[in-house]
Coordinates of C-alpha atoms and ligand atoms in Angstrom, one line a residue:
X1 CA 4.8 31.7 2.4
X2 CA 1.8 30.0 0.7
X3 CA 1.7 26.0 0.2
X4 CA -1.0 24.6 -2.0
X5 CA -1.4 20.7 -1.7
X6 CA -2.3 18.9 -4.9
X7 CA -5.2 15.7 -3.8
X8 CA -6.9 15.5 -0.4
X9 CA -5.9 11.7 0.0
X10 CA -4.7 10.5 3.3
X11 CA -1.0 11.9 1.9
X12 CA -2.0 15.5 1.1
X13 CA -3.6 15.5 4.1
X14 CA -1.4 14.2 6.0
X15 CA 0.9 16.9 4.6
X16 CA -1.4 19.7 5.5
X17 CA -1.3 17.8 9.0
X18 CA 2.7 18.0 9.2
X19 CA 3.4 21.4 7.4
X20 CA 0.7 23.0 10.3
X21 CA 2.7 20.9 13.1
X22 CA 6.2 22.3 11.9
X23 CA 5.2 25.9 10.9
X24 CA 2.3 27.0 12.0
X25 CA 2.5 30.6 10.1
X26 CA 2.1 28.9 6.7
X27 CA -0.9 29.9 4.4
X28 CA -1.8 26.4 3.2
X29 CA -4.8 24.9 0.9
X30 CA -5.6 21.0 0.0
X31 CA -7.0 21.1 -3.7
X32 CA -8.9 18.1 -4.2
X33 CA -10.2 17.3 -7.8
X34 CA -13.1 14.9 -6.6
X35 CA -15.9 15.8 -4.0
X36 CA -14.7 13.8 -1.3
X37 CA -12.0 13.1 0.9
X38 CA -9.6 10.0 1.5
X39 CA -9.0 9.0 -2.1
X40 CA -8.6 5.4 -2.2
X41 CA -9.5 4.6 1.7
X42 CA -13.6 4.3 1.8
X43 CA -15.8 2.7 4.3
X44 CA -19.3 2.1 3.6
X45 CA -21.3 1.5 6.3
X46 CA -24.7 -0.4 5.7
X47 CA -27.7 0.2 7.0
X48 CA -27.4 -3.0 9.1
X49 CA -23.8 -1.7 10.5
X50 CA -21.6 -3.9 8.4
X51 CA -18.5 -2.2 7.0
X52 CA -17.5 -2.6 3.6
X53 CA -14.2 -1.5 3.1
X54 CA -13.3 -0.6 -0.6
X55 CA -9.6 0.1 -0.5
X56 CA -7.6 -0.2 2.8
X57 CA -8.4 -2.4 6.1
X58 CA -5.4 -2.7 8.1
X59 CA -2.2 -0.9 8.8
X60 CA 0.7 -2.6 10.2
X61 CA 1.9 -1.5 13.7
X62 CA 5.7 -1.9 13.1
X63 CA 8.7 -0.2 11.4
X64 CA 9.9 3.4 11.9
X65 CA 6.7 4.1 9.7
X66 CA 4.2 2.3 11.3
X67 CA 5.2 3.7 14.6
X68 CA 5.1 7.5 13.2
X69 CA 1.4 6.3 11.9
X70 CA 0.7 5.4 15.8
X71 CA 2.1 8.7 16.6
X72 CA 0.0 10.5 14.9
X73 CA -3.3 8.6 15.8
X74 CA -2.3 9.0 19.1
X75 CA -1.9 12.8 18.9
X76 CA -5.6 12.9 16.6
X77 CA -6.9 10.9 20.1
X78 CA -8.0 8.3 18.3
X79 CA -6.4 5.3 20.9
X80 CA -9.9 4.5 22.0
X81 CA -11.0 3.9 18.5
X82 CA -8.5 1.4 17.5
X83 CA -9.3 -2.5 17.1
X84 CA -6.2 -4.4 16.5
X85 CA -6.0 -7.9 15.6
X86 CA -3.9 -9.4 17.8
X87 CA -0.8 -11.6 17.5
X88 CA -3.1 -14.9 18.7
X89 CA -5.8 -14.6 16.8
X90 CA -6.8 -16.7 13.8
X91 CA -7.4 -13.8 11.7
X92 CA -3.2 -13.1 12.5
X93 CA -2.2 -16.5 12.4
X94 CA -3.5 -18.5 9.9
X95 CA -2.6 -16.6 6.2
X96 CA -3.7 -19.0 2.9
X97 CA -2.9 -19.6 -0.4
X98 CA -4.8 -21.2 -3.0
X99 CA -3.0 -23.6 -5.0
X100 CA -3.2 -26.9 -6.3
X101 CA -7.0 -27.1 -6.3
X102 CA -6.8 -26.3 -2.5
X103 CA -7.0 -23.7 0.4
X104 CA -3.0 -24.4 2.3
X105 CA -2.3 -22.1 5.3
X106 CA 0.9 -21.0 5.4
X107 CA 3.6 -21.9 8.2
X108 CA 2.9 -19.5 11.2
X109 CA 5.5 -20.7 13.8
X110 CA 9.1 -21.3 13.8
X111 CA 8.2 -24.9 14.0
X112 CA 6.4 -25.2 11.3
X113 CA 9.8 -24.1 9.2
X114 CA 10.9 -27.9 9.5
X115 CA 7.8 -29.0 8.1
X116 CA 6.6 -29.9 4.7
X117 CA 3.5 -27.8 3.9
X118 CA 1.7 -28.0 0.9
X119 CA 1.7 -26.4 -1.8
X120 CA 5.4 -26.4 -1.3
X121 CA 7.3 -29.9 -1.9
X122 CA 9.4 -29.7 1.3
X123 CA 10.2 -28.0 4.3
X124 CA 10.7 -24.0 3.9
X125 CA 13.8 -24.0 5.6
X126 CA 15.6 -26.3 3.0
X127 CA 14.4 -23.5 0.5
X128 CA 16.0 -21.1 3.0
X129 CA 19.6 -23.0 3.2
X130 CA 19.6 -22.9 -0.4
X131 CA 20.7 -19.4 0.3
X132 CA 24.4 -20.6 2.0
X133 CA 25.0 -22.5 -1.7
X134 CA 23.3 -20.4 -4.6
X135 CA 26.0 -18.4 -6.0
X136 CA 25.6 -14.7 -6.5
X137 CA 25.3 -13.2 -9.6
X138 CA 25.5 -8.5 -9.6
X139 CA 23.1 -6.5 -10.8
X140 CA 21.2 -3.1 -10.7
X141 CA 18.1 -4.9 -10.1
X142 CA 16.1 -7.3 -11.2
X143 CA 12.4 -8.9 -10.3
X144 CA 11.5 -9.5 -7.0
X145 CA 10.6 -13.3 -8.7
X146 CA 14.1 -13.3 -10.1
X147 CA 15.9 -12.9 -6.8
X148 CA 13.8 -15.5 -5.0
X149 CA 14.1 -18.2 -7.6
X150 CA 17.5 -17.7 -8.2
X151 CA 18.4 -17.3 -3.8
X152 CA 15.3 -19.8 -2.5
X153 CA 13.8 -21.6 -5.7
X154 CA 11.3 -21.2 -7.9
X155 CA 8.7 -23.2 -5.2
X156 CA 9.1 -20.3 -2.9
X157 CA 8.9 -17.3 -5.6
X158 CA 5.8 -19.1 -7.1
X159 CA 3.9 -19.7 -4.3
X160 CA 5.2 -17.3 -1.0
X161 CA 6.6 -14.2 -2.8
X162 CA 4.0 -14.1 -6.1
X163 CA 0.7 -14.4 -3.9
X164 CA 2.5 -12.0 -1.3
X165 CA 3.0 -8.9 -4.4
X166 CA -0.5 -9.6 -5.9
X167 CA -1.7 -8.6 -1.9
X168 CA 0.2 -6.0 -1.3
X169 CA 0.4 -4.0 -4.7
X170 CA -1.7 -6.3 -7.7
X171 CA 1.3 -6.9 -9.0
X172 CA 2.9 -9.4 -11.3
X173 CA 5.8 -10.5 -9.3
X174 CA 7.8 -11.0 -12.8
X175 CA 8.2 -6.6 -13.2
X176 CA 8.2 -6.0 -9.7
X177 CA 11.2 -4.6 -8.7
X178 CA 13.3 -6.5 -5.5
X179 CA 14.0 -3.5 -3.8
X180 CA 10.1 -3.1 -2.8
X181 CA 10.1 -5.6 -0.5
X182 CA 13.3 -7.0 -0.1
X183 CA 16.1 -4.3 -0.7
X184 CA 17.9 -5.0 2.5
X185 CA 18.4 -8.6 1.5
X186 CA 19.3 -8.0 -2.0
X187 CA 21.7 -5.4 -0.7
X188 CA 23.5 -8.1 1.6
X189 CA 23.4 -10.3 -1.5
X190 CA 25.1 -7.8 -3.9
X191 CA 27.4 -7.0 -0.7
X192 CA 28.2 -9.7 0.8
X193 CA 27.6 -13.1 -1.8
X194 CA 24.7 -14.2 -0.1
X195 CA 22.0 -12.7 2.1
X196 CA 22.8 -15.2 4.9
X197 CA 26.9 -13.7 4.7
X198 CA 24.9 -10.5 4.7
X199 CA 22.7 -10.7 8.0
X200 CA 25.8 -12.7 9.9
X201 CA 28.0 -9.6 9.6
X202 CA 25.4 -7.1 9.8
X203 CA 23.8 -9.3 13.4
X204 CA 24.5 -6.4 15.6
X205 CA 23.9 -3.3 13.4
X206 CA 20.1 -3.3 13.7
X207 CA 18.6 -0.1 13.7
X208 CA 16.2 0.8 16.9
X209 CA 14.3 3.8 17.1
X210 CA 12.1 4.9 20.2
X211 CA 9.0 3.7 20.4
X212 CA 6.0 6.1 20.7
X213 CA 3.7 5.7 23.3
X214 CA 0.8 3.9 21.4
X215 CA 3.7 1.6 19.6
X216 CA 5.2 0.6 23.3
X217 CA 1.4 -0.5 23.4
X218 CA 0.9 -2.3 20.4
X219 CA 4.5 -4.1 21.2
X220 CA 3.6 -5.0 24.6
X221 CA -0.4 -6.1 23.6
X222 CA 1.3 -8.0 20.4
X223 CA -1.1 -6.2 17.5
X224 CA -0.6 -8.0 14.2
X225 CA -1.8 -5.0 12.3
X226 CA -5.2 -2.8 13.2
X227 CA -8.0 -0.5 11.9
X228 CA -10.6 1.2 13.4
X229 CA -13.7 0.6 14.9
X230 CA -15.4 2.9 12.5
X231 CA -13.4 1.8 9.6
X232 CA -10.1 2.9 8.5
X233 CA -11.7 6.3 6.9
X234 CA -12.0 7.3 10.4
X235 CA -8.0 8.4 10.0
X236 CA -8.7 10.7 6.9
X237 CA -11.8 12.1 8.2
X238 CA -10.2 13.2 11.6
X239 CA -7.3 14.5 9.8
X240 CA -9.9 16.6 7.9
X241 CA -11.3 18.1 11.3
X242 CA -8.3 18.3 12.7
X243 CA -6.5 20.8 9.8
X244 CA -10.1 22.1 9.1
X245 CA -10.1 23.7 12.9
X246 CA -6.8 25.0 12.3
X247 CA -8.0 27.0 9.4
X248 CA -6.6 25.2 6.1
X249 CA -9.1 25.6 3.4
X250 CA -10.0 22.8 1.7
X251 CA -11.1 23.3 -1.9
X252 CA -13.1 20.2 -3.2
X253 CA -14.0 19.6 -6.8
X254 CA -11.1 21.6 -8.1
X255 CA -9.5 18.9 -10.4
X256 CA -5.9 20.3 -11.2
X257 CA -6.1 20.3 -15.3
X258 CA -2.1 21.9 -15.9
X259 CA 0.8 22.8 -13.9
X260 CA 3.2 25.3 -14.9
X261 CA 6.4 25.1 -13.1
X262 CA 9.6 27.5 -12.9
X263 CA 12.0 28.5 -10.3
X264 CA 9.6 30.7 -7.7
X265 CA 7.0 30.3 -10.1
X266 CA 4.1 27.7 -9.3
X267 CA 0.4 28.2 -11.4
X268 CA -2.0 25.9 -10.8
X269 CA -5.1 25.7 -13.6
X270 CA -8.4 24.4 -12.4
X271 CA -10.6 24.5 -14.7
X272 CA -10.7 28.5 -15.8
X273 CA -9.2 29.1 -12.3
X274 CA -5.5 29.9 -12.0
X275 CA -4.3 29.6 -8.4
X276 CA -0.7 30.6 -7.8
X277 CA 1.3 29.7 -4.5
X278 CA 4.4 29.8 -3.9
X279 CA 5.4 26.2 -3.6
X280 CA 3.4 23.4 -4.4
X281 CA 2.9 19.7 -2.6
X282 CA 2.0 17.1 -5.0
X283 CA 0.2 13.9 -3.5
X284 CA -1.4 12.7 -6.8
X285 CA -0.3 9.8 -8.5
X286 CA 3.5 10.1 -10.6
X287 CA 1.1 9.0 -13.5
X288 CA -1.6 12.2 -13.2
X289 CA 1.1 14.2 -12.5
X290 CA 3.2 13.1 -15.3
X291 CA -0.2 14.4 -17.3
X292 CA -0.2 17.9 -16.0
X293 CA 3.8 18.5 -16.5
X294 CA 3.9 17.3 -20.0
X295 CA 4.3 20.1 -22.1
X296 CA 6.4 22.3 -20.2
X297 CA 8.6 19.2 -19.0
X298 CA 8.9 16.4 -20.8
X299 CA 11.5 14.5 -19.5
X300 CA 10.1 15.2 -16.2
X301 CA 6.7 13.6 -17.6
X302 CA 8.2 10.5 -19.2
X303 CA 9.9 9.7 -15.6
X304 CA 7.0 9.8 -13.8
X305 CA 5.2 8.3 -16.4
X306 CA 7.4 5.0 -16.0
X307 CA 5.7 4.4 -12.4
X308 CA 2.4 3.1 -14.1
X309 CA -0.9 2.1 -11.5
X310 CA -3.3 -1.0 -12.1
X311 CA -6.7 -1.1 -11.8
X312 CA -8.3 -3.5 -9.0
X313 CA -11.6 -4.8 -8.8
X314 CA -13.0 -4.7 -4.9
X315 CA -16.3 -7.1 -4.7
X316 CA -17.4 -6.7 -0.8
X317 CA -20.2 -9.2 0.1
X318 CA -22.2 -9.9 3.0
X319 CA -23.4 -13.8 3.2
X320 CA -25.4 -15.3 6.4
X321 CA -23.0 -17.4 8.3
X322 CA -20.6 -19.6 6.5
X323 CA -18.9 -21.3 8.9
X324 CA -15.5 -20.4 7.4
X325 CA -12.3 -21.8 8.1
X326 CA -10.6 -19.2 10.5
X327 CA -8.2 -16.9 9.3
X328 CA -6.8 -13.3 7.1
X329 CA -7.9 -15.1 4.1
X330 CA -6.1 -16.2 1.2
X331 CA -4.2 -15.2 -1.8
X332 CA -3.9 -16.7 -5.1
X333 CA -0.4 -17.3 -7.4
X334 CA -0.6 -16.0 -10.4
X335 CA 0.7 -19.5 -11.6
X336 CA -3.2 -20.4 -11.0
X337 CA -4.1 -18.2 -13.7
X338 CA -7.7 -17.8 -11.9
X339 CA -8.8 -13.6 -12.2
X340 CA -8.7 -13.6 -8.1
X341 CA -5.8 -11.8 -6.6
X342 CA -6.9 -12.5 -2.9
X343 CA -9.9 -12.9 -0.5
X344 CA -10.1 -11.3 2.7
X345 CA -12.1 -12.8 5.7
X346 CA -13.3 -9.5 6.9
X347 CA -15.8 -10.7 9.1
X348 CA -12.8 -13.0 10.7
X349 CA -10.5 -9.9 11.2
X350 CA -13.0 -7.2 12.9
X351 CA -16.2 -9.8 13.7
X352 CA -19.7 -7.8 12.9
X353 CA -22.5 -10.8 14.5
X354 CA -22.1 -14.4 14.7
X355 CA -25.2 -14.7 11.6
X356 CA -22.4 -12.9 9.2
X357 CA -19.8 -13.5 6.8
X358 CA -18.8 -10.9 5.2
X359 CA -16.1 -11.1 2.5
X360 CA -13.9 -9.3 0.1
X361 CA -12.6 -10.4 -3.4
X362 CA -9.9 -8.7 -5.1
X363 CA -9.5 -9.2 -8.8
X364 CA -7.2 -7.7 -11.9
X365 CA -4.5 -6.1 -11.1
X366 CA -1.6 -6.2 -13.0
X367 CA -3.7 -8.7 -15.4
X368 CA -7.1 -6.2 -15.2
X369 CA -7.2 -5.2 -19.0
X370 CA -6.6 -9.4 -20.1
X371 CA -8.8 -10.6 -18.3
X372 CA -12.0 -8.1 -18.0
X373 CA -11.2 -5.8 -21.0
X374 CA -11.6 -1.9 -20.5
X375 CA -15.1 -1.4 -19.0
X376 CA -16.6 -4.6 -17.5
X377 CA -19.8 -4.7 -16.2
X378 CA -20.9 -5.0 -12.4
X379 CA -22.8 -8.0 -13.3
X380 CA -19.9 -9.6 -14.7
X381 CA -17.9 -8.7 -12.3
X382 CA -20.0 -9.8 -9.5
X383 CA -20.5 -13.7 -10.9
X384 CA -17.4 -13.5 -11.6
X385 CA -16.3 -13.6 -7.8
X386 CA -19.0 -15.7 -7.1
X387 CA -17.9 -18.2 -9.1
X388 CA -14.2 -18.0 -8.4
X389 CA -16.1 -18.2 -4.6
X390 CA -17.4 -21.7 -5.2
X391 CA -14.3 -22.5 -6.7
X392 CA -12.1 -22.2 -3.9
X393 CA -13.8 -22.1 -1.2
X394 CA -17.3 -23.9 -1.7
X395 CA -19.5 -21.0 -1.1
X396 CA -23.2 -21.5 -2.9
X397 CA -25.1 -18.8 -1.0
X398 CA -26.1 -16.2 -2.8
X399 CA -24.8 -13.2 -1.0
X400 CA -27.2 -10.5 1.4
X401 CA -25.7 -7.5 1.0
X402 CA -23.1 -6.5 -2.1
X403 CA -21.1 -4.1 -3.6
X404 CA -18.9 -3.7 -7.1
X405 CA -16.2 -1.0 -7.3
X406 CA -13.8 -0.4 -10.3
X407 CA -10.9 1.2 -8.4
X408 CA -9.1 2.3 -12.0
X409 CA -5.3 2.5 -11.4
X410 CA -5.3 3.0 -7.9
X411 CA -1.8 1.0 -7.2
X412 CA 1.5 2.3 -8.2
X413 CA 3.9 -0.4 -9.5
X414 CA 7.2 -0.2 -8.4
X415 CA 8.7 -2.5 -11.3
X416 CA 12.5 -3.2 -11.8
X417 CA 13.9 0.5 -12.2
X418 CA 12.1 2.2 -10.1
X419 CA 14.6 3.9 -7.4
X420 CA 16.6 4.9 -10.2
X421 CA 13.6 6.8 -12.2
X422 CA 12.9 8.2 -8.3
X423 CA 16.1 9.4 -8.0
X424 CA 16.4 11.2 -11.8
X425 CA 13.1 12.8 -11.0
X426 CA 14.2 14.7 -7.2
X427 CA 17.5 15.3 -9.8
X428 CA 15.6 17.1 -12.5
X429 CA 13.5 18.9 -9.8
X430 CA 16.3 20.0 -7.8
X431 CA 18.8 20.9 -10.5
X432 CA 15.7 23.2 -12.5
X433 CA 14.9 24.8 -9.3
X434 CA 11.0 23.5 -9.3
X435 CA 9.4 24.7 -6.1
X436 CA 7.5 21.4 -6.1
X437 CA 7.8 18.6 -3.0
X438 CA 6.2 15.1 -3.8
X439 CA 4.6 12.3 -1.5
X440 CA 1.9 10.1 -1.8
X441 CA 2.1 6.2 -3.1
X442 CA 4.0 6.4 -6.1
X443 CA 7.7 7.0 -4.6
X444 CA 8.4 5.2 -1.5
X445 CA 6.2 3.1 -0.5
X446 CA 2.3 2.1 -1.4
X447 CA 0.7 1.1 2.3
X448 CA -0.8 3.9 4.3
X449 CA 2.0 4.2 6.8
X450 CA 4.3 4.7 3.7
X451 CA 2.1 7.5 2.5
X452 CA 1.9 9.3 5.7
X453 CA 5.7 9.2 6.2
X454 CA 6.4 10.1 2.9
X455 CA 3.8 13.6 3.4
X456 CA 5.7 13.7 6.9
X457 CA 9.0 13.7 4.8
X458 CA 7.5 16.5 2.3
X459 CA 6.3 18.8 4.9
X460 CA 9.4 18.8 6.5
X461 CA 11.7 19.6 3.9
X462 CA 9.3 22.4 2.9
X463 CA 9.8 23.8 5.9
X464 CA 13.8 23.6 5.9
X465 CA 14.0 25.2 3.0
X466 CA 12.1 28.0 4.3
X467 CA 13.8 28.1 7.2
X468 CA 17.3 28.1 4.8
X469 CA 15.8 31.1 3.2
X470 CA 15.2 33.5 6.3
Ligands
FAD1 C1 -7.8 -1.8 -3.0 C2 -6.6 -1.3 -2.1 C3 -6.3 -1.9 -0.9 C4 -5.3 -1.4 -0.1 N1 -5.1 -2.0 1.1 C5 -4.1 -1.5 1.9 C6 -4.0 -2.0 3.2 O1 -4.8 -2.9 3.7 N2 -3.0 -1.5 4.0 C7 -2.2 -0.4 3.6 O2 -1.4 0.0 4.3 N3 -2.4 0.1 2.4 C8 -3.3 -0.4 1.5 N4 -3.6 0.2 0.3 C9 -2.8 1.4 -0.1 C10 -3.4 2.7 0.5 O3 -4.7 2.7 0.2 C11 -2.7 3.9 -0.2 O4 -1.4 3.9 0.2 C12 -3.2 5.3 0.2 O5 -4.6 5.3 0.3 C13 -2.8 6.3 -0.8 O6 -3.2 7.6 -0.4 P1 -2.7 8.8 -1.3 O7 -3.3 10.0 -0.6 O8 -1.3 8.8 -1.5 O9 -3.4 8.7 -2.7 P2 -4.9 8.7 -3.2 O10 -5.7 8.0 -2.2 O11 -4.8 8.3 -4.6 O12 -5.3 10.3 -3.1 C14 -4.9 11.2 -4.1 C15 -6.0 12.2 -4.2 O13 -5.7 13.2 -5.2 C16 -6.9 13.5 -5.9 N5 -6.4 13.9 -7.3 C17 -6.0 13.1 -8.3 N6 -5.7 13.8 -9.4 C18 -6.0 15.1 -9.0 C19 -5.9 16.4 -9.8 N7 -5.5 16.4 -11.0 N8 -6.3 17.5 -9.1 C20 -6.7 17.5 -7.8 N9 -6.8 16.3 -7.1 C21 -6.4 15.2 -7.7 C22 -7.7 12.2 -5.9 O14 -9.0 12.5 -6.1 C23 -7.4 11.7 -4.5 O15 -8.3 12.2 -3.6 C24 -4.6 -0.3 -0.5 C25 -4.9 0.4 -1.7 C26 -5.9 -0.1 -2.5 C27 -6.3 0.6 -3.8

């Protein structure tokens, strides 16, 4: 049987990774449209050995998805080139926001729970035991800002849960659907009347899964989240070797232009090449592929087409030493309307010389187009985080060492909808027989242990249904 993969990100390569580990008889190829590897994750190193990350830094250790990502460093050998940031640290501890006019680090400790912390105008546990009293209301779903008002406040969904989305996905808090991030709570809400009711009766039903080897470590040593020592691309690029070695061509610069799909039938048109496999893995984005399906599928186009991406702006700059306040960094509420999503204290997290600072700035997102139109310049973009620099955290030196990158829709937003539109699309691809298996970022998840279990997921059932065929 012959298995093309469709993007050579760290999901289609992780799927060539998984299909080789479950069957290794199948003829598989990675077709990847640009000529590199690794998609969104990038590490440039500098000439002086700092590490500019453009898309991805950290990955989180826990979760039946982080420990499959262990897993799978563990069995690519990579353990040695791990550097977590441990539970202790500054970089673990102390998380920011910028609100107010001011840089306000967020509670860290149980403790701190009972205590009134800025920006918030009392102690985050009376926001929690607002819970036990705010009465339910049912619904599909709603925003993930909805829920939290209407369960914790608005304090709480302004400045914990909107800063929180703009990290993880650049979103706007407002679309975003609940079930990204907090499905299990809303769940014991619609269930039970409140989330509180919810996690009373369901006290002794917590899943546990054995640990792998590498995630008894990180439990025991307390990691926070990790990367590597060699950046996070290190993951990609030993994927590569390792499915390289084990004889999976990989075709770069062959940009999929139109699909054609049918029962049996898979034809893949690259350029004026026509490849033709027999089943095909698609780890490109719901919104490219939504392109390629459109005129033999349309309704299979407009759902995919609902799961739209943002485009983020990634300024990495390397200053002298600052003297920065500890910490992750911080993020910005939307409610501050300033064009900064985040900043990340890189040089905090993974330390490169005590005469550096080296920082990222995040900007766009859900608000790219408003706020920097459809092509900004670098220039533009660059002052532009210098100034929002100076803003909120003082900074007047001009940076060493820069770099601007555009990243255009690189961030699926799961908005309020999305499981059902996930759900009618395996429907239609099931029920017209397509011999097509998705992963990637646009479905279940957006981090990179999400990806890889999704590709995990994909290679597997590829494999069952061959095995159902024999
Ligand atoms: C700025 C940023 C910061 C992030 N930070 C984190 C983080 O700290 N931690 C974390 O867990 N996650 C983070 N993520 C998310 C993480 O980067 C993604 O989950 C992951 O990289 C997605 O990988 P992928 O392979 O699914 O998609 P992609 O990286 O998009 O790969 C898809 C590949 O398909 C190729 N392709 C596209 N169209 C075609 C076509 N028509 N024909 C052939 N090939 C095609 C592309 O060139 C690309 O190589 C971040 C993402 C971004 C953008």
């Amino acid at each position: 049987m012959s298995v093309a993969i469709l993007g050579g990100g760290l999901s289609g390569l992780s799927a060539a990774y998984y299909l080789l580990k479950s069957n290794g008889k199948l003829s598989i190829r990675i077709l990847e449209g640009s000529s590199r590897l690794g998609g969104w994750i990038r590490s440039n190193k500098l000439d002086n050995g700092v590490i500019f990350e453009e898309g991805p830094r950290t990955i989180r250790p826990r979760g039946l998805a982080g420990d499959n990502t262990l897993s799978l460093v563990q069995d690519l050998g990579l353990e040695d080139r791990i550097t977590p940031i441990y539970a202790h640290q500054p970089a673990a501890k102390n998380r920011m926001v910028y609100a107010k006019g001011k840089l306000h680090s967020l509670p860290s400790s149980f403790g701190g729970l009972f205590k009134t912390t800025p920006p918030f105008s009392k102690p985050l546990i009376m926001y929690l035991l607002n819970d036990i009293i705010a009465s339910s209301k049912r619904v599909e779903d709603e925003s993930i800002y909805d829920f939290v008002n209407r369960r914790f406040g608005q304090d709480l969904a302004d400045y914990l849960i909107s800063p929180l989305i703009c990290g993880i996905c650049a979103g706007d808090s407002k679309e975003i659907s609940v079930n990204f991030l907090m499905k299990g709570l809303f769940e014991y809400e619609q269930k039970y009347g409140s989330i509180y009711k919810g996690l009373v009766r369901n006290l002794f039903n917590v899943e546990k899964h054995e640990l792998s080897e590498l995630g008894v470590k990180a439990k025991r040593e307390k990691w926070s989240v990790y990367s590597f020592k060699t950046g996070l691309e290190t993951l990609p690029k030993t994927i590569e070797s390792h499915v390289r070695s084990r004889g999976v061509p990989i075709e770069l610069n062959s940009k999929c232009t139109k699909l054609q799909l049918s029962p049996n039938n898979v034809q893949i048109q690259l350029g004026n090449k026509m490849v033709a496999p027999e089943h095909l893995i698609s780890s490109i984005s719901s919104q490219e592929l939504s392109r390629l399906v459109r005129d033999q599928h349309p309704v299979l186009s407009d759902l995919l087409g609902n799961i739209r991406n943002v485009t983020v702006a990634v300024i990495n700059l390397q200053f002298g030493n600052l003297r920065l306040r500890e910490g992750f960094g911080f993020l910005v509420p939307p409610k501050e309307r300033l064009p900064v999503l985040g900043v990340i204290f890189d040089s905090c997290c993974f330390p490169c010389g005590d005469d550096r600072t080296v920082l990222t700035v995040m900007m766009g997102g859900a608000w790219f187009g408003r706020l920097f139109g459809d092509d900004p310049g670098e220039e533009e973009l660059l002052s532009t985080a210098q100034k929002y620099l100076k803003v909120t955290m003082g900074v007047e030196e001009a940076p060493r060492e820069w770099k601007v990158s555009v990243l255009r829709d690189c961030i699926p937003q799961y908005t309020v909808g999305h499981d059902g539109w996930v759900r009618e699309i395996y429907r239609y691809i099931e029920a017209n027989r397509l011999p097509l298996t998705l992963c990637g970022s646009s479905y279940h998840g957006v981090g990179v242990n999400d990806v890889i279990y999704s590709s995990r997921n994909a290679a597997e059932s590829v494999c069952k249904s061959i095995n159902a065929m024999k």
